[in-house]
Coordinates of C-alpha atoms and ligand atoms in Angstrom, one line a residue:
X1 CA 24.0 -9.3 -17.1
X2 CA 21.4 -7.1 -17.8
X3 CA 20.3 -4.6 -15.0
X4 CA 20.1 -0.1 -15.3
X5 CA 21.7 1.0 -12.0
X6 CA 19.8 4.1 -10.1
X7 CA 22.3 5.7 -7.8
X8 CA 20.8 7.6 -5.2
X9 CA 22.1 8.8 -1.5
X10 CA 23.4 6.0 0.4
X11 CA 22.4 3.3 -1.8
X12 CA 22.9 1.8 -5.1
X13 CA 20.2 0.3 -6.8
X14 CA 20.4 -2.4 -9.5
X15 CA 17.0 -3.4 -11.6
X16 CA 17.4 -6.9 -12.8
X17 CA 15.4 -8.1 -16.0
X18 CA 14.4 -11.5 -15.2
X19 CA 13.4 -12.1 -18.8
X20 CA 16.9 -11.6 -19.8
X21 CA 19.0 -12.7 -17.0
X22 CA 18.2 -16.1 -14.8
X23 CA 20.8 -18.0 -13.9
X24 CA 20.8 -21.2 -12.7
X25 CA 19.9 -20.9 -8.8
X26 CA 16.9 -19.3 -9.8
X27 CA 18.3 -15.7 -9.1
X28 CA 19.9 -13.3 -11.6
X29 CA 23.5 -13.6 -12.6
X30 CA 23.7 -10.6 -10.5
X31 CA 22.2 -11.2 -7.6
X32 CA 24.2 -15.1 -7.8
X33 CA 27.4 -13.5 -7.8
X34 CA 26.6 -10.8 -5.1
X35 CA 25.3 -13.3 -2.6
X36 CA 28.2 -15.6 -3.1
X37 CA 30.6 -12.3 -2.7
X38 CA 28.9 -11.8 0.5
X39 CA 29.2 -15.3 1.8
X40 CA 32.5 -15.3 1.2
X41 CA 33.5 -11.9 2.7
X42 CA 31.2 -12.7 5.9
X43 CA 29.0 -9.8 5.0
X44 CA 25.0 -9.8 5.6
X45 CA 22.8 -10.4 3.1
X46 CA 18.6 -10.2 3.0
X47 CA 16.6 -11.5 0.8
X48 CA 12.9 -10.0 0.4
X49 CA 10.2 -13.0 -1.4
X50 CA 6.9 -12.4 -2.2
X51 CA 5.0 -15.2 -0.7
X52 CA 5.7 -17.1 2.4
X53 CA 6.0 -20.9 2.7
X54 CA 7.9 -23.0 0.6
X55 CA 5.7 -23.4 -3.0
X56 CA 2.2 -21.3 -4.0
X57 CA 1.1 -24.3 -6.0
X58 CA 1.4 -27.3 -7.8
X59 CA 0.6 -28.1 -11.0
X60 CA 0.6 -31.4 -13.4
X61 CA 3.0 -30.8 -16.0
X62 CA 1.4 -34.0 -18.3
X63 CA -2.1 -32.8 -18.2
X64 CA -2.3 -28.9 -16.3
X65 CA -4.1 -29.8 -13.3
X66 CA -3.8 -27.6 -10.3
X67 CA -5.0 -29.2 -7.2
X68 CA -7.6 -26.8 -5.6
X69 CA -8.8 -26.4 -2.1
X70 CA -12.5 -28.5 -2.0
X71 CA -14.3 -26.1 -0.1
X72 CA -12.3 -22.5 -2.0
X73 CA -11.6 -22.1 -5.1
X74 CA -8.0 -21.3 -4.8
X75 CA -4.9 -23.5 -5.2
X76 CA -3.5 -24.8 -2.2
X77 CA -0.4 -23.7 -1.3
X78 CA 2.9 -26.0 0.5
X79 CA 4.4 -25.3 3.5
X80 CA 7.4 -26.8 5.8
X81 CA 6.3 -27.9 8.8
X82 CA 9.4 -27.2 11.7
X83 CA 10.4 -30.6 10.8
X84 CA 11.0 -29.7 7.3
X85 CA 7.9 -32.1 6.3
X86 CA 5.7 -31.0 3.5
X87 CA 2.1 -30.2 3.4
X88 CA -0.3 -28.5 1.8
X89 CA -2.7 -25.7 3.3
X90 CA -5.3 -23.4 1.7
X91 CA -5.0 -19.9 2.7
X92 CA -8.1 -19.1 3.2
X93 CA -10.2 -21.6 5.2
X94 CA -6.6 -23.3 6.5
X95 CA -7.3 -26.8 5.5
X96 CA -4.8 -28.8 5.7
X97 CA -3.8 -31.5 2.5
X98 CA -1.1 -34.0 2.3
X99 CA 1.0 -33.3 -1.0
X100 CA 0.4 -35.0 -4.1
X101 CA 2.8 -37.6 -5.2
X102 CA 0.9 -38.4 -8.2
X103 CA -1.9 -35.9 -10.5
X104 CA -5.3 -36.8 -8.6
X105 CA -6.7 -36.5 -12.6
X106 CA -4.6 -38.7 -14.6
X107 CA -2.0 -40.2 -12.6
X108 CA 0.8 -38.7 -13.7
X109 CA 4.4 -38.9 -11.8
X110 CA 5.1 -35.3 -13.5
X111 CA 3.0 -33.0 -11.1
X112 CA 5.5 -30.4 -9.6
X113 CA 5.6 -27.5 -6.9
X114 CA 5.9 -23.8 -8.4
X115 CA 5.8 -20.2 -7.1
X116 CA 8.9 -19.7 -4.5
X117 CA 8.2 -18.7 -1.0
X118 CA 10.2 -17.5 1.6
X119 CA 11.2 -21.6 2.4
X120 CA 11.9 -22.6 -1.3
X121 CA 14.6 -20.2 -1.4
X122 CA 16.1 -20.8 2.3
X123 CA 16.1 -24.1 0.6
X124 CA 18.2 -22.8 -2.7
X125 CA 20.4 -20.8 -0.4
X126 CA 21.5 -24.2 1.6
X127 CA 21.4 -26.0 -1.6
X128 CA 23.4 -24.3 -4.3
X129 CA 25.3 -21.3 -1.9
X130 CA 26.1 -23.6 0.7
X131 CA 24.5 -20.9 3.4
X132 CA 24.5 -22.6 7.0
X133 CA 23.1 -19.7 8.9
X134 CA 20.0 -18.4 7.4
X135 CA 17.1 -17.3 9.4
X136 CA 13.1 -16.9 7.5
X137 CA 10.8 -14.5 8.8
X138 CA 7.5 -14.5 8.0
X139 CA 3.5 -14.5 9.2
X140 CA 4.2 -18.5 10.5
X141 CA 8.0 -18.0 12.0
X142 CA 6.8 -14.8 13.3
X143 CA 3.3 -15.2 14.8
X144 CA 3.5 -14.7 18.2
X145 CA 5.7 -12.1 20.5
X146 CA 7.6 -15.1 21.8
X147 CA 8.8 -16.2 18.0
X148 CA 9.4 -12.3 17.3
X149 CA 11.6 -12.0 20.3
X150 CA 13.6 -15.2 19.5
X151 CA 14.4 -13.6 15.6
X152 CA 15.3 -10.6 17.1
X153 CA 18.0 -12.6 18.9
X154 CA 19.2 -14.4 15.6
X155 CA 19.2 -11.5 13.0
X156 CA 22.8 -10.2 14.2
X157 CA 24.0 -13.7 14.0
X158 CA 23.1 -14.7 10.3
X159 CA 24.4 -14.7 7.0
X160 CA 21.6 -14.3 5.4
X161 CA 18.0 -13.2 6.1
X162 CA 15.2 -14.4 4.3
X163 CA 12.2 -13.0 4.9
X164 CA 8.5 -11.7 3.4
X165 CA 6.8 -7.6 3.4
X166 CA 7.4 -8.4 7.1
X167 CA 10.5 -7.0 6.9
X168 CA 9.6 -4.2 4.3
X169 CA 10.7 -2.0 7.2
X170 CA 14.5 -3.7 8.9
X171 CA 14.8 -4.6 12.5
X172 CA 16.1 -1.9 14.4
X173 CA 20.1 -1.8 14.5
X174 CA 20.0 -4.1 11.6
X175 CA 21.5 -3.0 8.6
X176 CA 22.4 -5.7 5.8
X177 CA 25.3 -5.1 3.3
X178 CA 23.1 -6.3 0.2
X179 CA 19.2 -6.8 0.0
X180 CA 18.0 -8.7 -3.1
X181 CA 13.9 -8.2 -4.0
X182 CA 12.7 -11.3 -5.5
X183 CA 9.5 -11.2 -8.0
X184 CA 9.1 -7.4 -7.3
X185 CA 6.1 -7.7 -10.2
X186 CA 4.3 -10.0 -7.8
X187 CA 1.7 -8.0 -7.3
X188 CA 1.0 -6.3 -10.5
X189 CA -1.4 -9.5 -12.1
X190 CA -4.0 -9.0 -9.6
X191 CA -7.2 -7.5 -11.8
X192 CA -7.7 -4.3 -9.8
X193 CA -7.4 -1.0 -10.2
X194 CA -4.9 -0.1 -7.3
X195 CA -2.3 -2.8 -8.0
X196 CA 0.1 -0.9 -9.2
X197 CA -0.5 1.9 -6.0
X198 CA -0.1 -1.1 -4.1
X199 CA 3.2 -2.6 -6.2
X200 CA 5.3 1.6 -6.1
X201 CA 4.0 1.4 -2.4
X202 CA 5.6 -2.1 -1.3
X203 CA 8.3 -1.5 -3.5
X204 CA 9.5 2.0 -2.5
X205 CA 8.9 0.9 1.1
X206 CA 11.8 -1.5 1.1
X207 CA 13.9 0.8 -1.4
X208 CA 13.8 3.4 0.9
X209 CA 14.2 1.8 4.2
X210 CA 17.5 0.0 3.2
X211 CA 21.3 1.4 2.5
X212 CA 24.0 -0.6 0.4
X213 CA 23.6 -2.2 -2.6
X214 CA 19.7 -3.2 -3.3
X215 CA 19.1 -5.5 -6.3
X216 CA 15.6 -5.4 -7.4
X217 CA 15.0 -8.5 -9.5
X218 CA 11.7 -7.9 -12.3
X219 CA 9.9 -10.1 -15.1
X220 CA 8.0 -6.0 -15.7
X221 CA 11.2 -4.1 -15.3
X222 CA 10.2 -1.5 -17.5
X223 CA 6.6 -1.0 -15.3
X224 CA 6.3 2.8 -13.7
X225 CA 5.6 1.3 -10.7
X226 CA 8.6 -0.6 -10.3
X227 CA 11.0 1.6 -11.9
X228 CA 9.7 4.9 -10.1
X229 CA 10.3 3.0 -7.5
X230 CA 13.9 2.9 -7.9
X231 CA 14.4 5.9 -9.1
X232 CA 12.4 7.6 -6.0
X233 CA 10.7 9.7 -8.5
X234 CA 7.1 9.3 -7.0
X235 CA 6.3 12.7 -9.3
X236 CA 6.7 10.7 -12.2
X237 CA 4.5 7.2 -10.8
X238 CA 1.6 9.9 -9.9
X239 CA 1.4 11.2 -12.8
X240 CA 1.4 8.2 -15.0
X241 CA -0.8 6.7 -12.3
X242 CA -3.3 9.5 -12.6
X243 CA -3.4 9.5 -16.8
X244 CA -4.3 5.4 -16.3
X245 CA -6.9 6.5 -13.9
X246 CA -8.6 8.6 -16.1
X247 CA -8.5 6.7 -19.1
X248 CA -10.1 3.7 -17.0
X249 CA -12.4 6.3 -14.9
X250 CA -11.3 5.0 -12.1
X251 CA -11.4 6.5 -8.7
X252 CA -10.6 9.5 -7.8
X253 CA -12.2 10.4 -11.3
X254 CA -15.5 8.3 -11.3
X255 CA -17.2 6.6 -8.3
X256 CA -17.1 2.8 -7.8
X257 CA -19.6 0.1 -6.2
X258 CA -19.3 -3.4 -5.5
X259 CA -22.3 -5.3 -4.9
X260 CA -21.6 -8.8 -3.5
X261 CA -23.7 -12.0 -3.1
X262 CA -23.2 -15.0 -1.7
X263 CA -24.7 -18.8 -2.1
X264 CA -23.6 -22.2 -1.6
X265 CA -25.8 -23.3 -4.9
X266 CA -24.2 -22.2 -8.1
X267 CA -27.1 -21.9 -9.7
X268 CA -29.0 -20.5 -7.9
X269 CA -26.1 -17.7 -7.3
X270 CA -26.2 -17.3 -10.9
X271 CA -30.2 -16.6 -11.0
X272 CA -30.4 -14.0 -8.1
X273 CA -27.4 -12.3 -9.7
X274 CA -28.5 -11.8 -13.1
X275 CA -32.1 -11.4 -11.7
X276 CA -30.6 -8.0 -10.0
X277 CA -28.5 -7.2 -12.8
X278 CA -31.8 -6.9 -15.0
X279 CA -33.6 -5.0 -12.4
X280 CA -30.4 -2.5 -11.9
X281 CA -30.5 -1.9 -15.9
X282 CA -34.1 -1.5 -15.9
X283 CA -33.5 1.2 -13.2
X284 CA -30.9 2.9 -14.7
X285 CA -33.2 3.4 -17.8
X286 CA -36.2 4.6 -16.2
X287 CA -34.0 7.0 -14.1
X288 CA -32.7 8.5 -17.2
X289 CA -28.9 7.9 -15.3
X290 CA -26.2 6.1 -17.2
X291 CA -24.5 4.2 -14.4
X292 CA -21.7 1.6 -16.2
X293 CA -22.4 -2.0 -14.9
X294 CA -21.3 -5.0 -15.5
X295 CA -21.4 -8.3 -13.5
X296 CA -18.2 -10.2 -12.7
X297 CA -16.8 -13.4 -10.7
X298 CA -14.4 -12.1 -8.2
X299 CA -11.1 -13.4 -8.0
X300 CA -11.3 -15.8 -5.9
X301 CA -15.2 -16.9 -7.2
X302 CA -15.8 -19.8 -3.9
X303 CA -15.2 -18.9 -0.3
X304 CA -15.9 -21.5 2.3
X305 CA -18.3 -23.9 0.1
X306 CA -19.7 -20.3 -1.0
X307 CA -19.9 -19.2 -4.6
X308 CA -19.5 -15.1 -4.8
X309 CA -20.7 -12.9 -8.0
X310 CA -19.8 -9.1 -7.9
X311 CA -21.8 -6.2 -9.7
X312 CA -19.7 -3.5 -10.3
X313 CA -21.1 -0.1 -11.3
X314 CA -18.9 3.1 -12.5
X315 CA -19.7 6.2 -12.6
X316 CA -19.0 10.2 -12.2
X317 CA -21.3 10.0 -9.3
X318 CA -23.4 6.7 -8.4
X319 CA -24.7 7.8 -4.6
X320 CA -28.0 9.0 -5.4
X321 CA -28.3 6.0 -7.7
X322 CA -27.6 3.7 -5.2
X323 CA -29.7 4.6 -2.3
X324 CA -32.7 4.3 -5.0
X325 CA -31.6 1.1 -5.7
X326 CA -31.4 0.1 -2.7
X327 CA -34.3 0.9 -1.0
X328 CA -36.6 0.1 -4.3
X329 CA -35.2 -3.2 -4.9
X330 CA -34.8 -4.4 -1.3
X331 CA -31.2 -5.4 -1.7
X332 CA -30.3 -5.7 1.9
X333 CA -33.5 -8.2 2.5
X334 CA -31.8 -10.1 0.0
X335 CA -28.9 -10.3 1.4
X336 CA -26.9 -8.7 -1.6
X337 CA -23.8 -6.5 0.5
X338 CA -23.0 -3.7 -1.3
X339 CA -19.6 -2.0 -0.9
X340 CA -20.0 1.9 -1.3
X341 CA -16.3 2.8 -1.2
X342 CA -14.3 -0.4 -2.2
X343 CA -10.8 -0.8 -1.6
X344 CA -10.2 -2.6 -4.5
X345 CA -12.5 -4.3 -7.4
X346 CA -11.5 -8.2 -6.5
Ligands
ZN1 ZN1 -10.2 -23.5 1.6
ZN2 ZN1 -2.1 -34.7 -14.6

């Protein structure tokens, strides 16, 4: 086993390595041996995923292929339907796809499901604990007050809870004896600046609002913003957080803009783009400023038959620059969108 334990109030938390420890369910020894503890002993266990449905993608083991969605460019995720029936569904303009038996690109029989949602491991949990009573919350089982009022009913009731962030924050008068985290590094991939607010956030959220015994499993175990997290020492995250900031100049110590545009022809997406990109360099010159800019595909570069382009710019202060730019260039005639205090840079 290989874990560091934080002891704090009325919890003890365990932070898994995942690159050490997997066992053969899928979840650390630890977490293995916990959940069957609990079974056993009729206790109440929840488990936290990071994605709902059952699998986030699929992808051909012969040749690579990941089947995409044909109007974004994202892989399409599977779901169960409430028969248990598989399909696939792209999470952004909800088209639905049957699964792939074979690899649409070279045949293949070896084209597989990957990334565990909140189903996959409801289905682990009947499979290899031999759990009867589980109950899955997330944005599909919980989507309307009616299905929220019906899980309400069956969380005293169940051995174990599987659920998404939904439940981040327990049910009221609902206290489980053991809460595993699965993927707890889930979000710390994502290219943008405030990923790892966002991971210490989500992470602390669930750390805090649960007792007992918490085991946090990680493939980044030794991140600040997961082990802060654990510990509770937010001092410690900020300032870390803060150095990264400054050595990146990111906000709140330099001034970010996104500007956006849009087209359903590639090429013609890329031309206006650079086409801007030139004119914004030749502005910068001529206004003796020395805005950073650089022009990037977002991260998810097609949107509803739509191909996207960002510009980013950086600086200690880009306002005045930008209103120039603006007006001189006639960006909102073109229909470029311009994002003067982005949330984040994808
Ligand atoms: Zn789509
Ligand atoms: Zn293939």
């Amino acid at each position: 086993m290989n874990y560091e334990r934080f002891d704090r109030e009325d919890k003890k938390i365990f932070l898994v390595d995942m690159r050490q420890d997997k066992s053969a369910s899928g979840f650390s020894s630890l977490a293995d041996a916990g959940i069957r503890k609990m079974l056993n002993e009729k206790k109440k266990v929840l488990i936290i995923a990071s994605k709902k449905g059952f699998a986030s993608w699929m992808l051909c083991d012969d040749c690579g292929f990941i089947p995409k969605c044909d109007h974004c460019d994202i892989p399409i995720a599977f779901h169960n339907d409430p028969q248990k029936q598989l399909y696939g569904i792209c999470h952004i303009c909800k088209k639905h796809y049957q699964p792939f038996p074979t690899c649409p690109k070279c045949s293949g029989f070896n084209i597989k499901l990957y990334g565990t949602g909140a189903q996959k491991v409801e289905t682990l949990l009947e499979k290899e604990f031999g759990a009867k009573n589980i109950v899955t919350v997330d944005s599909e089982s919980a989507n309307s007050q009616a299905k929220v009022k019906k899980l309400q009913l069956a969380l005293p009731d169940a051995d174990i809870v599987v659920g998404t962030s939904l439940l981040a924050t327990p049910p009221a008068d609902w206290k489980p004896d053991m809460v595993v985290v699965m993927n707890a590094d889930a979000g710390l991939h994502i290219p943008d600046y405030k990923s790892h607010e966002k991971v210490f956030t989500g992470l602390s959220t669930i750390v805090n609002n649960y007792s007992n015994n918490i085991i946090v499993q990680s493939y980044k175990s030794d991140h600040p913003s997961i082990r802060c997290a654990c510990s509770g020492n937010m001092d410690e995250f900020t300032k870390t957080e803060k150095a990264f900031r400054k050595d990146h100049g990111y906000p709140p110590y330099a001034q970010l803009a996104v500007i956006l545009y849009k087209n359903e022809i590639e090429q013609k997406m890329f031309t206006t783009v650079n086409k801007l990109y030139q004119e914004l360099l030749f502005l910068n010159e001529k206004n003796g400023s020395s805005i950073e800019m650089y022009a990037t595909p977002p991260l998810v570069y097609k949107m509803y038959d739509k191909y996207r382009y960002n510009i980013v710019l950086k600086w200690e202060n880009i306002r005045p620059f930008l209103d120039d730019a603006f007006e001189k260039l006639n960006m909102f005639g073109r229909w470029f969108k311009i994002d003067r205090m982005p949330e984040s840079l994808v």
